[in-house]
XYZ file of C-alpha atoms in Angstrom:
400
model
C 100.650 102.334 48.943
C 101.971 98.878 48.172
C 102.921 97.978 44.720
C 101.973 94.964 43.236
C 104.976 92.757 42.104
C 104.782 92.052 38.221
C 107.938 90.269 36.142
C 109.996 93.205 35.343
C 109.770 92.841 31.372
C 106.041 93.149 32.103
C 106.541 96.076 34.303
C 105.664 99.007 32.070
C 107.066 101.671 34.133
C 110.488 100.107 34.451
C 110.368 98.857 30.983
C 110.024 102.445 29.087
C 112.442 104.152 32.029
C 114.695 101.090 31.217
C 114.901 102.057 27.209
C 114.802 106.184 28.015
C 117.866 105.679 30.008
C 119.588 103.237 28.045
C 119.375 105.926 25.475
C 120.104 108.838 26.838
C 123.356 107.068 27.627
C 124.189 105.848 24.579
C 123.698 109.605 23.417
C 126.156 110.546 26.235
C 128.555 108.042 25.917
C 128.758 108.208 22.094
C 129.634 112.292 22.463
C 132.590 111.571 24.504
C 134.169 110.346 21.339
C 132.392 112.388 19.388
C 132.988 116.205 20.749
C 136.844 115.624 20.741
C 137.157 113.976 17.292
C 135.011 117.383 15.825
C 136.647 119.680 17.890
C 139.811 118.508 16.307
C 138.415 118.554 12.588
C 137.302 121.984 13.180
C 140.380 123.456 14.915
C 142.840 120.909 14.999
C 144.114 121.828 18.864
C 144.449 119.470 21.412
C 143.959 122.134 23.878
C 140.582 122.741 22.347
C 139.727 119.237 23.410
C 141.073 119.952 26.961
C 139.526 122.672 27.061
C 135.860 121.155 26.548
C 136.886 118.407 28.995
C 137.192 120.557 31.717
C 133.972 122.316 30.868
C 132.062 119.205 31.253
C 133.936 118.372 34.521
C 133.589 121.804 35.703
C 130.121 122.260 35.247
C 129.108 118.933 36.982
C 130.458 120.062 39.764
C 128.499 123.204 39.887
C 125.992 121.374 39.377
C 126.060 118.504 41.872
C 124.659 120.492 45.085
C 121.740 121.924 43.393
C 120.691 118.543 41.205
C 119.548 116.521 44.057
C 117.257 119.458 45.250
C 115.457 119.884 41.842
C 114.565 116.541 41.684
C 113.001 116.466 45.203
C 111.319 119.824 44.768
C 110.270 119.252 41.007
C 109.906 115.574 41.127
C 112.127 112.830 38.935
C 109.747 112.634 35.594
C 109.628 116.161 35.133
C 113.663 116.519 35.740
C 114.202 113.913 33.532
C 111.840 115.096 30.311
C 112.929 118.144 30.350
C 116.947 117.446 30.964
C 116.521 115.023 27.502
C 114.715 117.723 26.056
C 116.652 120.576 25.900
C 120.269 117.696 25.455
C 118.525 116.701 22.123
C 117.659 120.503 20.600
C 121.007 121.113 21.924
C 122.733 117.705 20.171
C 120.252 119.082 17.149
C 121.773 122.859 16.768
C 125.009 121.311 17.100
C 124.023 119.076 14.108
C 122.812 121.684 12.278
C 126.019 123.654 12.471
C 128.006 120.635 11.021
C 125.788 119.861 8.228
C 126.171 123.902 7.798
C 130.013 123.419 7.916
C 129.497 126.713 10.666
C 130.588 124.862 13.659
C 133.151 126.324 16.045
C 134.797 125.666 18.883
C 131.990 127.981 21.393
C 129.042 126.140 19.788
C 130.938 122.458 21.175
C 131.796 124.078 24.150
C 127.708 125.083 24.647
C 126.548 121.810 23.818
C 129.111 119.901 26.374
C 128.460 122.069 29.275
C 124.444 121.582 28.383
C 125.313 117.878 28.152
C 127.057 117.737 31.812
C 125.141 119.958 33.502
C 122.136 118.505 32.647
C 123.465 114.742 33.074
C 124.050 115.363 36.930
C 120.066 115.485 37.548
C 119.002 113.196 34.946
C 121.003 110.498 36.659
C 119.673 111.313 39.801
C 116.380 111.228 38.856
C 116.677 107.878 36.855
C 117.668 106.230 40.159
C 114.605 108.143 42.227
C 112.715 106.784 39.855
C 113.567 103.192 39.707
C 112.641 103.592 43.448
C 108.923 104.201 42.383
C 108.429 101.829 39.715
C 109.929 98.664 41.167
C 108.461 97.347 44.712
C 111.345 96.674 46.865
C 111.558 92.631 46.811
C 112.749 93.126 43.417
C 115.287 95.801 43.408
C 118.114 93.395 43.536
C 116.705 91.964 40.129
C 116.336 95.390 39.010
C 119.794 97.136 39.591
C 121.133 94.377 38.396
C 119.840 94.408 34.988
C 121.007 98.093 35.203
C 124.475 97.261 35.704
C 124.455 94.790 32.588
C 122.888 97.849 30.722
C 125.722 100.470 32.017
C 128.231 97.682 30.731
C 126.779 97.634 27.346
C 126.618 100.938 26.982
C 130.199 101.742 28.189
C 131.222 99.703 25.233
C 128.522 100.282 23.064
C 128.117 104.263 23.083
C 131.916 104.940 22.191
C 132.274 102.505 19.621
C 128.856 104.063 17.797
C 130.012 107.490 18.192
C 133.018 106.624 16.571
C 131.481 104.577 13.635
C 129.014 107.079 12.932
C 131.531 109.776 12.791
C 133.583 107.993 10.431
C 129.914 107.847 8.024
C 129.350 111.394 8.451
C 130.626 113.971 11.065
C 127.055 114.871 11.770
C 125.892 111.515 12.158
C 126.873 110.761 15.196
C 125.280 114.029 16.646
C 121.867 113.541 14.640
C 121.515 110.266 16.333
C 122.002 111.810 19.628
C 119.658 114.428 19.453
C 116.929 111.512 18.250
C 118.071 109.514 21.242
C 117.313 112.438 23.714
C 114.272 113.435 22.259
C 112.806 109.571 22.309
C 113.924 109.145 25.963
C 112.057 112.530 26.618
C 108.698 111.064 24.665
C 109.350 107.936 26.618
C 109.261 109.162 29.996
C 106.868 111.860 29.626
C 103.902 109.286 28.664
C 104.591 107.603 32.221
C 101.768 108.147 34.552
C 102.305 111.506 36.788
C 103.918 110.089 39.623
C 101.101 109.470 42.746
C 103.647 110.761 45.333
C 104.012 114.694 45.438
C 107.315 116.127 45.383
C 108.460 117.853 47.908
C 107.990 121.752 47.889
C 109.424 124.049 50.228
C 108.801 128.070 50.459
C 112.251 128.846 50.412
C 115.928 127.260 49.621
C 118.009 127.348 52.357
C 121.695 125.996 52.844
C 120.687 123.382 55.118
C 118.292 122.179 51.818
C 121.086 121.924 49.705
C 123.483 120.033 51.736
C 120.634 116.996 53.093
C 122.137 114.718 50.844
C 125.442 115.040 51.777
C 125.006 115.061 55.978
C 122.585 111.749 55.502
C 125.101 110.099 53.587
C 128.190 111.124 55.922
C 125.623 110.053 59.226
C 125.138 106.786 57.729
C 127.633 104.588 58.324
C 126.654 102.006 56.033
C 126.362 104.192 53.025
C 129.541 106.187 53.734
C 131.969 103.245 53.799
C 130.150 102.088 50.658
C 130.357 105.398 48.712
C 133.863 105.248 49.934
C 134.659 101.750 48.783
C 132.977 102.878 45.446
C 135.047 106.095 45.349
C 137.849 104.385 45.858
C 137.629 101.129 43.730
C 136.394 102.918 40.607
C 139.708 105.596 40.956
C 141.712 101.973 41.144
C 140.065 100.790 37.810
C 140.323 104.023 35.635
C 143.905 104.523 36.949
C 145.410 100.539 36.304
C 143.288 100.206 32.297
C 145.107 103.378 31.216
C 148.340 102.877 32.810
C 148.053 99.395 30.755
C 146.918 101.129 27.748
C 149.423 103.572 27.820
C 151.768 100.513 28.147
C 150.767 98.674 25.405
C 150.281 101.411 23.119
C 153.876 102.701 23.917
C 155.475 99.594 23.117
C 153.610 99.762 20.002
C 150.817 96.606 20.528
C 147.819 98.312 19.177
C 146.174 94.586 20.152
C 146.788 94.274 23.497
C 145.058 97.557 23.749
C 141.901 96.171 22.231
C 142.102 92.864 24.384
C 142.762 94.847 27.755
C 139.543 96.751 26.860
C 137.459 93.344 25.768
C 138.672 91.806 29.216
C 137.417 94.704 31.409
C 134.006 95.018 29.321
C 133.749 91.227 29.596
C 134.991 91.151 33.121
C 131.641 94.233 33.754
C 128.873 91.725 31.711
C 130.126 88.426 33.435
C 129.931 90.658 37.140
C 126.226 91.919 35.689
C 125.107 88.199 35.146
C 126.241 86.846 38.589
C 125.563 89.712 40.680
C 121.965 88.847 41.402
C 122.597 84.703 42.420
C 125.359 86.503 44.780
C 123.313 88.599 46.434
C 120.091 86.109 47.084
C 123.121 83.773 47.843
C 125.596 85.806 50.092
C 126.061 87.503 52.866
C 126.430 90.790 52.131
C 129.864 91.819 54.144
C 131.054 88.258 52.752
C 130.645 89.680 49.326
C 131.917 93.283 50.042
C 135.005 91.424 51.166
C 135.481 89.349 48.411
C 135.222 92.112 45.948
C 137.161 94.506 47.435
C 140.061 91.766 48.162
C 139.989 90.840 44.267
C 140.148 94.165 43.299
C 143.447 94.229 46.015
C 144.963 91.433 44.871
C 144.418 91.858 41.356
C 146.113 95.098 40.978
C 148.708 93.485 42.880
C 149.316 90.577 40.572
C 149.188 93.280 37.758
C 151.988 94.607 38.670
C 154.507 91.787 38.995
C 153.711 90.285 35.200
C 154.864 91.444 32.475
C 152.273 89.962 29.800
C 149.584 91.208 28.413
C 146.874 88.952 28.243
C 147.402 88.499 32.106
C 147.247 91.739 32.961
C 144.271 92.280 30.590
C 142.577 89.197 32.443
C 143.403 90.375 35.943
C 141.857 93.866 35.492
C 138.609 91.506 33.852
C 138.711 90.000 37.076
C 138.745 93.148 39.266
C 135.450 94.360 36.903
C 133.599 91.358 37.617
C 133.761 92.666 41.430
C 132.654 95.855 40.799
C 128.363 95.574 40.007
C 128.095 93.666 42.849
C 129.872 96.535 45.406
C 127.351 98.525 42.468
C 123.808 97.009 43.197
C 124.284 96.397 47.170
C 125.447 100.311 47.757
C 122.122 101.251 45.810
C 119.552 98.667 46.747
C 120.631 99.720 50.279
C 120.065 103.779 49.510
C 117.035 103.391 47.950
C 115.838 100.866 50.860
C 116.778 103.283 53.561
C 116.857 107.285 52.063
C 114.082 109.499 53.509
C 111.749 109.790 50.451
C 112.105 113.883 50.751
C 115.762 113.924 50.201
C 116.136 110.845 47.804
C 117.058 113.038 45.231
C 120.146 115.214 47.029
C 121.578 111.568 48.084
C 121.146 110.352 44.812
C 122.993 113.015 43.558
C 126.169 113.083 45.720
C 126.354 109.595 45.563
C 125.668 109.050 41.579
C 128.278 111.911 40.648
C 130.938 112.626 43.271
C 132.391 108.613 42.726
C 132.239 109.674 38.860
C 134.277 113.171 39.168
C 136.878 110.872 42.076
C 137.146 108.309 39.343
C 138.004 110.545 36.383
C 141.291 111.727 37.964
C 142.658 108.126 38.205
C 143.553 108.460 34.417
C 144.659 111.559 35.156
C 147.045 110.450 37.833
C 148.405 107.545 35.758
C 149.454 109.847 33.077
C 151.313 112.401 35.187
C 152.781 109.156 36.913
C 153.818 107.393 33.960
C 155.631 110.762 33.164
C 158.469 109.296 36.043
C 157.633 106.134 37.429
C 157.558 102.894 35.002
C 154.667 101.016 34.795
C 155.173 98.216 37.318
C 155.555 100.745 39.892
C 152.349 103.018 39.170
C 150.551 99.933 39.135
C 152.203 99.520 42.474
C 151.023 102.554 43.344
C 147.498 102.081 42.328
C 146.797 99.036 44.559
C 148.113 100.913 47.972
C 144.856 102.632 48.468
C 142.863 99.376 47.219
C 144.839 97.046 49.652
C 143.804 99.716 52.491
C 140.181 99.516 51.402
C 140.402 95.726 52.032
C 141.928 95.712 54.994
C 139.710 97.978 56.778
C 136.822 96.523 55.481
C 138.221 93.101 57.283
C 138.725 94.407 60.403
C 136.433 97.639 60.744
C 134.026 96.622 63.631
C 131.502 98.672 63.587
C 130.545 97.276 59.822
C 130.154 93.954 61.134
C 126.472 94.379 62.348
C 125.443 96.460 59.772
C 126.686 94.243 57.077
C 125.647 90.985 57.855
């Protein structure tokens, strides 16, 4: 069944699925601050806040090859209800305990593996559900006014979780819970879907792993999950090897305008990204984004200013929604509607978990290598990216 084509702010569907994400994100985002700054009230360890880091990595992981599947057997408005659901009583106990003063280091370490386990399928099921709401002529429009939102709330959620804190250590946690539970109420007075998920009798291996073959037996998709993968490790790896750089040398403010430049450089990317795409080939702007991102890192590492580097790595995150909206507008044009879900999943999460080590990798880096030359480092594997996307053939159809 053809949808009809509506402006998007009149598009009810998209609309409340628009707000219900926006804030179940700004509930996410704001705990990342959050967790570590009360796990460190209430036990003062570092190691405590390591510790419920790799929980939250650990269990999206676990997750990830069983998310995809529940969305395409359960269907994405039930996933999503319930995932915001049970995050908000959780985000709610946890506030209780604080208000209690009975918090403890297991009770965080609960709520953050509830938080990223259920994350993994609320994602995917956000995306599957854009998918049904928005008729395909305006899915460029669409994902682009999703990566302005994910660049607002990048900035938004962390800055909120740590003004609230300051308020009240519970704050910041009572407003999450509210912010689930809304998203929940949002989404769960949509319409019942008119296309049935898919149910099978049994779960077999083969299930589980649909998302992952179609993604590695598309070539299209798997250069541009790699080019994701890889550009978004570049990113987190070069901001915190600047950060770490700054704040060494004991310029608190060139931390705050290397983090202004790369938000700013992520809104101005958001604004232009759908003129590009009605505008541009599409291989003509997967070059030029991936040969900023090259060059920019590059240039980073052979200045020795701040406000340069700051504005280079603004320039490599205006590249990045547009690489953003063309890798999805093309998976949700061309996934199987059975498996939408499992290739959703892999691709939504497994260019996150890549991504988090680049900060993890600067630091150990930093450890014996000065900064010019991690940055050095950094821009091998994005220079590589740019020059096989230049001269791989068999992209050169397929990416007109």
């Amino acid at each position: 069944m053809t949808m009809t084509a509506v402006a998007l702010h009149r598009n009810q569907t998209y609309v409340r699925l628009w707000v219900s994400y926006t804030l179940s994100s700004l509930g996410t985002f704001a705990s990342l601050v959050s967790l570590p700054l009360l796990v460190m009230a209430s036990s003062g360890s570092p190691v405590g806040v390591g510790l419920i880091s790799f929980a939250g990595a650990s269990f999206m992981l676990l997750v990830l090859p069983w998310a995809g599947l529940l969305v395409d057997r359960v269907g994405w408005q039930a996933v999503m209800v319930r995932a915001d659901l049970v995050r908000g009583i959780a985000f709610g106990a946890l506030t209780y305990t604080v208000v209690t003063h009975q918090v403890t280091i297991g009770a965080i370490l609960c709520v953050t593996v509830v938080n990223s386990a259920l994350g993994v399928p609320f994602i995917s099921a956000a995306a599957t559900a854009l998918r049904a709401a928005v008729p395909s002529e305006q899915l460029s429009a669409a994902l682009s006014v999703n990566q302005g939102r994910a660049a607002l709330v990048t900035i938004l959620g962390p800055l909120a979780g740590a003004s609230l804190y300051g308020v009240a250590p519970a704050l910041p946690f009572a407003v999450d819970a509210v912010s689930f539970i809304v998203s929940a109420a949002l989404v769960a007075t949509l319409p019942a879907p008119t296309a049935a998920p898919a149910h099978g009798p049994t779960t077999r291996w083969t299930d589980i792993t649909a998302g992952w073959r179609f993604l590695r037996g598309h070539p299209v998709l798997r250069y541009m999950t790699l080019n994701v993968i890889v550009t978004d490790f570049g990113i987190n790896g070069v901001v915190v090897v600047l950060i770490i750089g700054t704040s060494a040398s004991g310029d608190a403010l060139g931390t705050g305008v290397i983090t202004a430049c790369t938000g700013a450089g992520n809104l101005l990317g958001s604004a232009v990204t759908l003129w590009a795409i009605r505008h541009i080939r599409p291989r003509t702007l997967i070059l030029v984004a991936t040969w900023t991102g090259a060059l920019a890192v590059s240039a980073i590492a052979v200045t020795d200013q701040v406000l340069w580097g700051a504005l280079l790595a603004g320039c490599f995150c205006v590249a990045t929604p547009v690489l953003g909206v063309l890798t999805n507008k093309t998976l949700l044009e061309e996934v199987p509607q059975d498996i939408v879900g499992r290739v959703q999943s892999v691709f939504q999460t497994l260019p996150r978990l890549v991504a988090a080590t680049g900060p993890v990798v600067a630091g150990l880096l930093l450890g014996v290598l000065p900064v010019p030359a991690v940055v050095l480092l950094f821009a091998v594997p994005l220079l590589a990216l740019a020059l096989f996307t230049t001269l791989a053939r068999a992209l050169r159809p397929a990416l007109r």
